[in-house]
Short mmCIF file of C-alpha atoms in Angstrom, two decimals:
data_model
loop_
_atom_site.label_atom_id
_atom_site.label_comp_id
_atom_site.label_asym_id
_atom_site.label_seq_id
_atom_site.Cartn_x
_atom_site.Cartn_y
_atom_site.Cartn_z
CA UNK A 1 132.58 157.14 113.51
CA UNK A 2 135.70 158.49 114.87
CA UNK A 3 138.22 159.68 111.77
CA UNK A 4 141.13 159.25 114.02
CA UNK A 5 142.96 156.21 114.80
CA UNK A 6 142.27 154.56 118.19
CA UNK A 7 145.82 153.61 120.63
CA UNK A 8 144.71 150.31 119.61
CA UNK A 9 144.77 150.75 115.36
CA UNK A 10 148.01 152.69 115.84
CA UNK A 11 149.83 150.05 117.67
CA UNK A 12 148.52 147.62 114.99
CA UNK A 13 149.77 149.62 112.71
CA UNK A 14 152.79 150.44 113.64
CA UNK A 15 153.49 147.04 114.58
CA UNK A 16 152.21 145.81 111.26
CA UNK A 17 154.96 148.26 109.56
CA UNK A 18 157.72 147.28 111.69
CA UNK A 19 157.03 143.59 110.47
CA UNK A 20 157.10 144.78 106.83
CA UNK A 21 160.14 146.35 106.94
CA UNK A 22 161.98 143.92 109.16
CA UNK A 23 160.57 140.69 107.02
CA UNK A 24 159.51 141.85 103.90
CA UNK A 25 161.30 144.66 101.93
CA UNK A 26 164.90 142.76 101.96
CA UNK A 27 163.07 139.69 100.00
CA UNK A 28 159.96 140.59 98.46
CA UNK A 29 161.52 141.14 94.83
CA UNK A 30 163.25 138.42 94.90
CA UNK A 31 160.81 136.44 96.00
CA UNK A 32 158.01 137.62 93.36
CA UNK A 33 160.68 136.62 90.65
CA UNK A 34 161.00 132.67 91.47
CA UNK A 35 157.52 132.92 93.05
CA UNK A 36 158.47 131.98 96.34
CA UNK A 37 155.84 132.07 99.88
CA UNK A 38 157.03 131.55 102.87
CA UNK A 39 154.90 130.20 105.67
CA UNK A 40 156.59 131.00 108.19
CA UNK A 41 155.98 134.31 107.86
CA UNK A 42 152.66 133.33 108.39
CA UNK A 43 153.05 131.83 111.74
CA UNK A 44 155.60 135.59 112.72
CA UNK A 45 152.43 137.57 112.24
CA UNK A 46 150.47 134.27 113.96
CA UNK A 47 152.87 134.97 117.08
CA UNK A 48 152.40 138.53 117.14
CA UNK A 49 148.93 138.51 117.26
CA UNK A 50 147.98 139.92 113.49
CA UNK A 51 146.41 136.50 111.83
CA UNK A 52 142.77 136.50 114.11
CA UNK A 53 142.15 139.86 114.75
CA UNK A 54 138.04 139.50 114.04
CA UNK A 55 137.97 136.42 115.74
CA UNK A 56 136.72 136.02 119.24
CA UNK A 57 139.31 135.51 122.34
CA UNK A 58 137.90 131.94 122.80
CA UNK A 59 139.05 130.64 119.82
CA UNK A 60 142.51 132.17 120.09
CA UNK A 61 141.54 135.86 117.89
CA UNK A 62 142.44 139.28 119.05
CA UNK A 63 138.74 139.59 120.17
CA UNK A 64 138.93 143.12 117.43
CA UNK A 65 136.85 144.52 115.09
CA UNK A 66 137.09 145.00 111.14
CA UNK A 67 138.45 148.12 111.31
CA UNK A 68 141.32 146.46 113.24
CA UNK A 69 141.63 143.98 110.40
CA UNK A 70 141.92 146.59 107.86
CA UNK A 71 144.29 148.57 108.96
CA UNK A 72 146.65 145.37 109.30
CA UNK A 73 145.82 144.40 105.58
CA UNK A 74 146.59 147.80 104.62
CA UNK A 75 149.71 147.98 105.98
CA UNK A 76 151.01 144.34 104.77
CA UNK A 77 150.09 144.90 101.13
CA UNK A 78 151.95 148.19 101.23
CA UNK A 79 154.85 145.76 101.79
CA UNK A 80 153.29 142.70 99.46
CA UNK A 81 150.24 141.86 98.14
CA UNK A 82 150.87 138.23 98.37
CA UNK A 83 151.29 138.40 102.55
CA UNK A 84 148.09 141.05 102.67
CA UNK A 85 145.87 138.63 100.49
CA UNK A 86 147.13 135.52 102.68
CA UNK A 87 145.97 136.63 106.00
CA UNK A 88 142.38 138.23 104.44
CA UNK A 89 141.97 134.66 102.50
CA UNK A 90 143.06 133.07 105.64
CA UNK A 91 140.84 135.24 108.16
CA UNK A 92 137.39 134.83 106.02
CA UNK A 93 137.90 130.47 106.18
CA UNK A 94 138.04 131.61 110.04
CA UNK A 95 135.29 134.26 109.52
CA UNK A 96 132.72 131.26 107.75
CA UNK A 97 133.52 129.23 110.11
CA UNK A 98 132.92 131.66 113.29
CA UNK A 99 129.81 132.88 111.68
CA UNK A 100 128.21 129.26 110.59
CA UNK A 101 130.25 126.26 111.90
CA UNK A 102 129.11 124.16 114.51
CA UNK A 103 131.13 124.48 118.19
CA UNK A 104 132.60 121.24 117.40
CA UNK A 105 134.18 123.03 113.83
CA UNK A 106 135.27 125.94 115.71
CA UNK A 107 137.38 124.08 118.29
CA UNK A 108 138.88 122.38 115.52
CA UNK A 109 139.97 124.49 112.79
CA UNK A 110 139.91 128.28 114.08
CA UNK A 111 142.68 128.26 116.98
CA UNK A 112 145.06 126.86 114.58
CA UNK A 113 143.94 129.63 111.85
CA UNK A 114 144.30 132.35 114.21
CA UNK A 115 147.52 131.73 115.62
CA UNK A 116 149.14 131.47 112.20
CA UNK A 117 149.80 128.01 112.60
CA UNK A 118 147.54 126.94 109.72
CA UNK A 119 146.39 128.66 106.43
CA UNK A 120 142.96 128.63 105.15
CA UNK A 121 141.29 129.05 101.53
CA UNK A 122 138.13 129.29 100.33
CA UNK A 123 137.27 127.76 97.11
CA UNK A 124 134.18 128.40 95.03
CA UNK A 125 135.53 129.50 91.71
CA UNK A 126 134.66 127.02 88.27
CA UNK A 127 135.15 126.80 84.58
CA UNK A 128 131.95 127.83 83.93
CA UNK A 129 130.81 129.59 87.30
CA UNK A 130 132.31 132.92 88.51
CA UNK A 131 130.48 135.90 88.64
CA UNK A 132 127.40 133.43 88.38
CA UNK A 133 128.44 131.64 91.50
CA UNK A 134 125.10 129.91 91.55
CA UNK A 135 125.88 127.89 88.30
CA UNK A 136 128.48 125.87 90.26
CA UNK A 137 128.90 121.94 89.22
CA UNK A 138 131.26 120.13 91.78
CA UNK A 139 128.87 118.16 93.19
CA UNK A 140 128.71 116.57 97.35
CA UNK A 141 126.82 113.51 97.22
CA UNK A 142 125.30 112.19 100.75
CA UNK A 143 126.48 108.96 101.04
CA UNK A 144 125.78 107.66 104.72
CA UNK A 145 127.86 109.92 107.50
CA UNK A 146 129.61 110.83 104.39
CA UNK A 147 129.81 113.15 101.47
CA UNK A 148 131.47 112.35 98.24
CA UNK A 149 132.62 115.30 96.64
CA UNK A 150 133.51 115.31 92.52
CA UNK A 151 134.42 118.04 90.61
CA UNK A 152 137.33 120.53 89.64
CA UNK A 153 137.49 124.74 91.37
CA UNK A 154 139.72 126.98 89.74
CA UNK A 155 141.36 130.18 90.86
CA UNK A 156 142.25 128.74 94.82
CA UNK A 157 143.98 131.10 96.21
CA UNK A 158 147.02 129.63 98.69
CA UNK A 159 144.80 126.59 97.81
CA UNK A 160 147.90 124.59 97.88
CA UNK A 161 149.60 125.69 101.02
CA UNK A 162 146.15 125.52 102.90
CA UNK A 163 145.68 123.03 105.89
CA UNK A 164 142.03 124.19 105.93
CA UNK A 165 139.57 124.85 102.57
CA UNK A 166 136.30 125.96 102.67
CA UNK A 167 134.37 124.22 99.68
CA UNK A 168 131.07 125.27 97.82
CA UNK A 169 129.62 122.28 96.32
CA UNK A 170 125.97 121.53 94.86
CA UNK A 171 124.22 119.21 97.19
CA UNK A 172 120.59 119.40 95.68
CA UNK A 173 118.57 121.18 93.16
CA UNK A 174 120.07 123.22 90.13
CA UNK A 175 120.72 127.51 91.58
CA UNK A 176 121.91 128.92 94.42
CA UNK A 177 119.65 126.48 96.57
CA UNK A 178 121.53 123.82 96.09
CA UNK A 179 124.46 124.79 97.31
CA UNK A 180 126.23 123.67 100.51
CA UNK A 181 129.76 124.59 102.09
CA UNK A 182 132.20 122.16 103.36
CA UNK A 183 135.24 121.74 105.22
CA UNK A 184 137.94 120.10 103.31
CA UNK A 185 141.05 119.18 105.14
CA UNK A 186 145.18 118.91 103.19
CA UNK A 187 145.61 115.47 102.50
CA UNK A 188 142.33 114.01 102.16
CA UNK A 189 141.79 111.19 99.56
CA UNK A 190 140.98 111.79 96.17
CA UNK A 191 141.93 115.86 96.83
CA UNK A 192 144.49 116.78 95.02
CA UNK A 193 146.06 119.89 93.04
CA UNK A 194 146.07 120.78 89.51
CA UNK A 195 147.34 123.33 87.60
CA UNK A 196 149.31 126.70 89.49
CA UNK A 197 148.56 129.85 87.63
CA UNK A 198 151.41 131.84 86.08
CA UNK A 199 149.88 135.50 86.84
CA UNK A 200 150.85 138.81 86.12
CA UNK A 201 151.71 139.68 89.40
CA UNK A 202 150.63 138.33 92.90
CA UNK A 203 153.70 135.92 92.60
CA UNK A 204 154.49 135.23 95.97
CA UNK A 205 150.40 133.97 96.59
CA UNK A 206 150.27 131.19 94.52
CA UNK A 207 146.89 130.32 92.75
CA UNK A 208 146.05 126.74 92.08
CA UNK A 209 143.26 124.01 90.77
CA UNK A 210 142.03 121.97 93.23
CA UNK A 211 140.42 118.34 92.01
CA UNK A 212 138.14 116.52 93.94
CA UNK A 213 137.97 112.54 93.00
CA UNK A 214 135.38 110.93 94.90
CA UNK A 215 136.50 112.78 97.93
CA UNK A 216 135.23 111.33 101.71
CA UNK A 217 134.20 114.25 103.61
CA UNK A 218 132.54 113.58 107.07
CA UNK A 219 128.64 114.84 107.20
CA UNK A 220 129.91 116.50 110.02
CA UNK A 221 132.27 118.84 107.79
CA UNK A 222 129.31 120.26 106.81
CA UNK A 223 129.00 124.26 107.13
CA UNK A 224 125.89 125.49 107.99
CA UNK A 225 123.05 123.74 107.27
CA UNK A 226 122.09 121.64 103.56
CA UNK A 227 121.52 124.63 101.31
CA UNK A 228 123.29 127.48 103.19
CA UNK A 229 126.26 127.45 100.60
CA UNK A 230 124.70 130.26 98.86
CA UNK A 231 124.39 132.56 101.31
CA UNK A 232 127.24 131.76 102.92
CA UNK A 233 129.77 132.96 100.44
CA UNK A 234 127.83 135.73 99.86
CA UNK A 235 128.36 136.43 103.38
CA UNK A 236 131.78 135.53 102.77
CA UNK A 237 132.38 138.02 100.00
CA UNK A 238 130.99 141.06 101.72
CA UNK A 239 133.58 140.78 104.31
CA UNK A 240 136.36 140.14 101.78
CA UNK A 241 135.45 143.13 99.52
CA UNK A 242 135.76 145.05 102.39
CA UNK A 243 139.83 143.55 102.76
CA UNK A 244 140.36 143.85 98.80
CA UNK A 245 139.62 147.61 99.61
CA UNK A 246 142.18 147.92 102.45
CA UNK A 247 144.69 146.15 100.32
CA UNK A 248 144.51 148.53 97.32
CA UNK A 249 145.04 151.39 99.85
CA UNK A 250 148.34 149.86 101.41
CA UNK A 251 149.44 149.13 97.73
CA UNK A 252 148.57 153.07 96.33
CA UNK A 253 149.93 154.26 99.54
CA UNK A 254 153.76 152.74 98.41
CA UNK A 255 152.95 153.92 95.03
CA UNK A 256 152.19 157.57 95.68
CA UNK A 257 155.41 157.10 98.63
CA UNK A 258 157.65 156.49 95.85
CA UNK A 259 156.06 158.60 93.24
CA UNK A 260 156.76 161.75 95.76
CA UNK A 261 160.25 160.55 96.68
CA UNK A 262 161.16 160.39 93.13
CA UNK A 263 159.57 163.28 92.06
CA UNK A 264 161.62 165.16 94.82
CA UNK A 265 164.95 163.83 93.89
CA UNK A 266 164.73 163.62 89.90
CA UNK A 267 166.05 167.03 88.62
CA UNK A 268 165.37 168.29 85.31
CA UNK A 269 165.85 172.00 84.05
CA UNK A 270 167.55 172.72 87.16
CA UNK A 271 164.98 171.98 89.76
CA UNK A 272 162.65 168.61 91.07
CA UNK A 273 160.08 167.68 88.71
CA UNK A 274 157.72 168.11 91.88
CA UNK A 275 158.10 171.82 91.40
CA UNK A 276 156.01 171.32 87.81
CA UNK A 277 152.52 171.81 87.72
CA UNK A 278 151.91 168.72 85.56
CA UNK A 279 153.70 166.36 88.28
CA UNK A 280 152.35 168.15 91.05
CA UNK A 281 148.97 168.24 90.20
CA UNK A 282 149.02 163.96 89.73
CA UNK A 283 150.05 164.10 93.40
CA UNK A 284 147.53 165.90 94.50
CA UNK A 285 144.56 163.98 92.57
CA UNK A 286 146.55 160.79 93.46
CA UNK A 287 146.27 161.73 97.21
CA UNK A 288 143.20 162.56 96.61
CA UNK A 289 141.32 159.52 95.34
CA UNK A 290 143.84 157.33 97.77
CA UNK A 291 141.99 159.34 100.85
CA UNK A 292 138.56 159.04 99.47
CA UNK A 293 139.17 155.26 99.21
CA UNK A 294 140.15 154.62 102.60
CA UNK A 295 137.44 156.47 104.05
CA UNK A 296 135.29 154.43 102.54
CA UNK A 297 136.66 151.09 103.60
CA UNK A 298 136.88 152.21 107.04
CA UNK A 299 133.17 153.17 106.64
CA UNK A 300 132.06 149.70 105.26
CA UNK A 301 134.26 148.08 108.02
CA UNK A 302 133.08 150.24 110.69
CA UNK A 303 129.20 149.40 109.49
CA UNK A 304 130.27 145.58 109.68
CA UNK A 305 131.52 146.36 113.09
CA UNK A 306 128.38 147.98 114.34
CA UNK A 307 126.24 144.67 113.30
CA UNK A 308 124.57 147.50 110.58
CA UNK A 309 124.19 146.32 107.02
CA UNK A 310 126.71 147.07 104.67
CA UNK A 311 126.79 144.75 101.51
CA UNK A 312 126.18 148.45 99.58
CA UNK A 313 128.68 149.85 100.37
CA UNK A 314 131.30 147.09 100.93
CA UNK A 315 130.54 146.88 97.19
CA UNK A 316 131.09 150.69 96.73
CA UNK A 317 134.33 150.64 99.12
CA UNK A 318 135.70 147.62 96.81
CA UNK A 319 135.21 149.25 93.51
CA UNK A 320 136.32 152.56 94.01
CA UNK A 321 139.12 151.33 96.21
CA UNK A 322 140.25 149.31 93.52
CA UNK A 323 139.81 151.76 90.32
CA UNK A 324 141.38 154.14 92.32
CA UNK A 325 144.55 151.46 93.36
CA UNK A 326 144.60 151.03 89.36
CA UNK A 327 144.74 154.81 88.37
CA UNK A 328 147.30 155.81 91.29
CA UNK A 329 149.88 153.33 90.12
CA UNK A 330 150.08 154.11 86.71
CA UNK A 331 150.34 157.36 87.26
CA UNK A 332 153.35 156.37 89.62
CA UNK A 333 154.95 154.80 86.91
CA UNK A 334 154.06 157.63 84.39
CA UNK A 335 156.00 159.55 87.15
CA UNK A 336 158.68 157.93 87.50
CA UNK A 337 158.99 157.81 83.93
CA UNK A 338 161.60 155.23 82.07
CA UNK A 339 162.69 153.93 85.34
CA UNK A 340 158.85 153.20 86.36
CA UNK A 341 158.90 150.46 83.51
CA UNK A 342 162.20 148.56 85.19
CA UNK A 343 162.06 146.17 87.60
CA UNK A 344 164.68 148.85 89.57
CA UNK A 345 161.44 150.57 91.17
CA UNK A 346 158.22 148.82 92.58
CA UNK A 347 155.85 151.04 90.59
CA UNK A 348 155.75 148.32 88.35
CA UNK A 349 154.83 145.36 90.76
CA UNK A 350 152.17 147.84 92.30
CA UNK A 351 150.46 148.67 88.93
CA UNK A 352 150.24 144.86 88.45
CA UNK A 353 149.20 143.74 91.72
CA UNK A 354 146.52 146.51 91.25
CA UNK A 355 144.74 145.04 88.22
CA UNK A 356 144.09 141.85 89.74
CA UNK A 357 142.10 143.83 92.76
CA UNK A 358 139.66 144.83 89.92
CA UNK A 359 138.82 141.12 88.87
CA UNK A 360 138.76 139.26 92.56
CA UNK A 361 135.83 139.07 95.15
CA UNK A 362 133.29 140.32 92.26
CA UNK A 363 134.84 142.26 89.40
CA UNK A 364 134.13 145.56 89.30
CA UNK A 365 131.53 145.33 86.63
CA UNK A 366 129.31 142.85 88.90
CA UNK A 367 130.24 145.66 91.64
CA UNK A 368 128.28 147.99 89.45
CA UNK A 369 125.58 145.73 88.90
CA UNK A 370 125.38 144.96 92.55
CA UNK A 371 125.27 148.76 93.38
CA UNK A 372 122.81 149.89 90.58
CA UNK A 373 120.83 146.66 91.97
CA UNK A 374 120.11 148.25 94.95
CA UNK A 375 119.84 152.31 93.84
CA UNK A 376 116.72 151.07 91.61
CA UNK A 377 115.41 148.42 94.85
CA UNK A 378 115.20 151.86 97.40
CA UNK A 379 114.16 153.83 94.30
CA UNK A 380 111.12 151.35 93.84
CA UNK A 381 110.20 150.85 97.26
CA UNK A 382 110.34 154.67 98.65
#
């Protein structure tokens, strides 16, 4: 692995920040507030080549790798979560698909997902069926060349803005064997939306209920084969943890920005409250943990890139990524002291769009389980 950024990652990079700070910083605050998206954003990064990078050249993708991916998620949720979280939720429907669709789903769906031009979700979330994803109860009854599909999903994220859904729904017997994934396109009969979460933070990605009455989905919508639902969002949600951990770099990378630019400018006792060993020495540890976590991210990606395994430490690179996303911003606002707690500074909006990081894609207690899991597996079988 080569620790320092390739011509290609920089230019990403750099032209990743360039679109932050042209598109985002004049209207992100705003925006959070009335909880406003804006798709057409979406379609900018689509036309400068930032929404497919994974995806092969054929189907309209930067022809990249994951740690191509990352550093573009990074640098978007240092600007906004909401825009960061959009174009990961949107590359893994494009992801499943490149990894399990048929050709016919691929010439369909992807092109319009990489350009921008479309946004994807992925729904598998239930009342009763989160961490144990295998408990799921919408059902997809076969039906001729059809499906029907019945059921409610909670926790959709862009669910409502997304031309393209990928659905886990129980085709046969009770457990993760009976699951299957689907393609569910806007506007289909009987598929409608339900309730929009008011969160803590994350406001500009909304997060909806989806409803699925008696829903006609073509047996050709099918993903994978009749039983492959399991693994494929497991599949799904090793790549993802690996973008959850790039996005709580970008967003402790702003925080510890602004929690050195303050600390440089706020005088007390005559002097910057950078020159005081307590403030100081949260910089340091903050810098720290926020190195530690992207070297482990670009690890996990770089395995995934490589065709290695790396559900380990994709799980590792998520939790630590996000603890550490969690610690770093409250200490920014501890920094930043009184004005940390207003809505003048983003320390705030960080240190709530870092909380949620611990909760999606696996919280970080199944992360642990998933972890110890395989310590004891190696343990038993060396």
């Amino acid at each position: 692995m080569n620790f320092g950024e390739t011509a290609v990652q920089k230019e990403l990079r750099d032209l990743t920040r360039r679109f932050v700070q042209k598109e985002l910083t004049s209207i992100v605050e705003e925006d959070e507030r009335v909880e406003r998206f804006r798709p057409e954003l979406i379609q900018k990064l689509g036309e400068l080549g930032l929404t497919g990078i994974p995806l092969p050249e054929a189907y309209g993708g930067a022809g990249l790798g994951y740690l191509e991916y990352t550093t573009v998620i990074e640098e978007l949720a240092a600007g906004n979560t909401g825009y960061a979280i959009s174009v990961s939720v949107t590359g893994l429907t494009q992801i499943i698909l490149n990894l399990f669709g048929t050709p016919a789903q691929k010439e369909k769906y992807i092109p319009s997902l990489a350009s921008g031009k479309a946004i994807g979700a992925f729904s598998l979330s239930e009342a009763g069926s989160g961490s144990d994803a295998g408990s799921l109860r919408t059902s997809a009854k076969r039906e001729g060349d059809h499906y029907i599909v019945n059921g409610t999903k909670l926790w959709c994220t862009q669910g409502d803005l997304a031309n393209t859904v990928i659905l886990l729904a129980r085709t046969g017997e009770p457990g993760a064997k009976g699951i299957s994934a689907f393609v569910i396109e806007k506007g289909m009969p009987g598929f409608r939306y339900g309730k929009r979460e008011k969160k803590m933070g994350w406001n500009t990605s909304h997060t909806v209920e989806l409803i699925f009455e008696q829903v006609k989905v073509p047996a050709s919508n099918l993903v994978g084969k009749l039983g492959d639902g399991f693994k494929i969002a497991m599949t799904a949600l090793d790549s993802g943890r690996i973008t959850i951990g790039a996005t709580a770099v970008g967003i402790a990378r702003a925080a510890l920005n602004t929690a050195i630019s303050h600390s440089q400018q706020r005088q007390q006792f005559g002097k910057p409250i950078s020159a005081f060993q307590g403030v100081s020495f949260m910089l340091a540890d903050m810098a720290v943990q926020l190195d530690a976590a992207q070297l482990m991210v670009q690890r996990a990606a770089w395995l995934k890139d490589n065709s290695l395994p790396h559900s380990h430490e994709a799980a590792m690179a998520k939790l630590f990524a996000t603890d550490m996303a969690m610690k770093v911003t409250t200490d920014a606002v501890q920094i930043l002291g009184g004005s940390g707690y207003t809505q003048d500074f983003p320390v705030e909006r960080y240190m709530r769009e870092a909380k949620a990081l611990q909760i999606v894609e696996g919280t970080n207690q199944i992360q642990r389980h998933i972890i110890g899991r395989n310590l004891t597996q190696v343990s038993h079988s060396s």
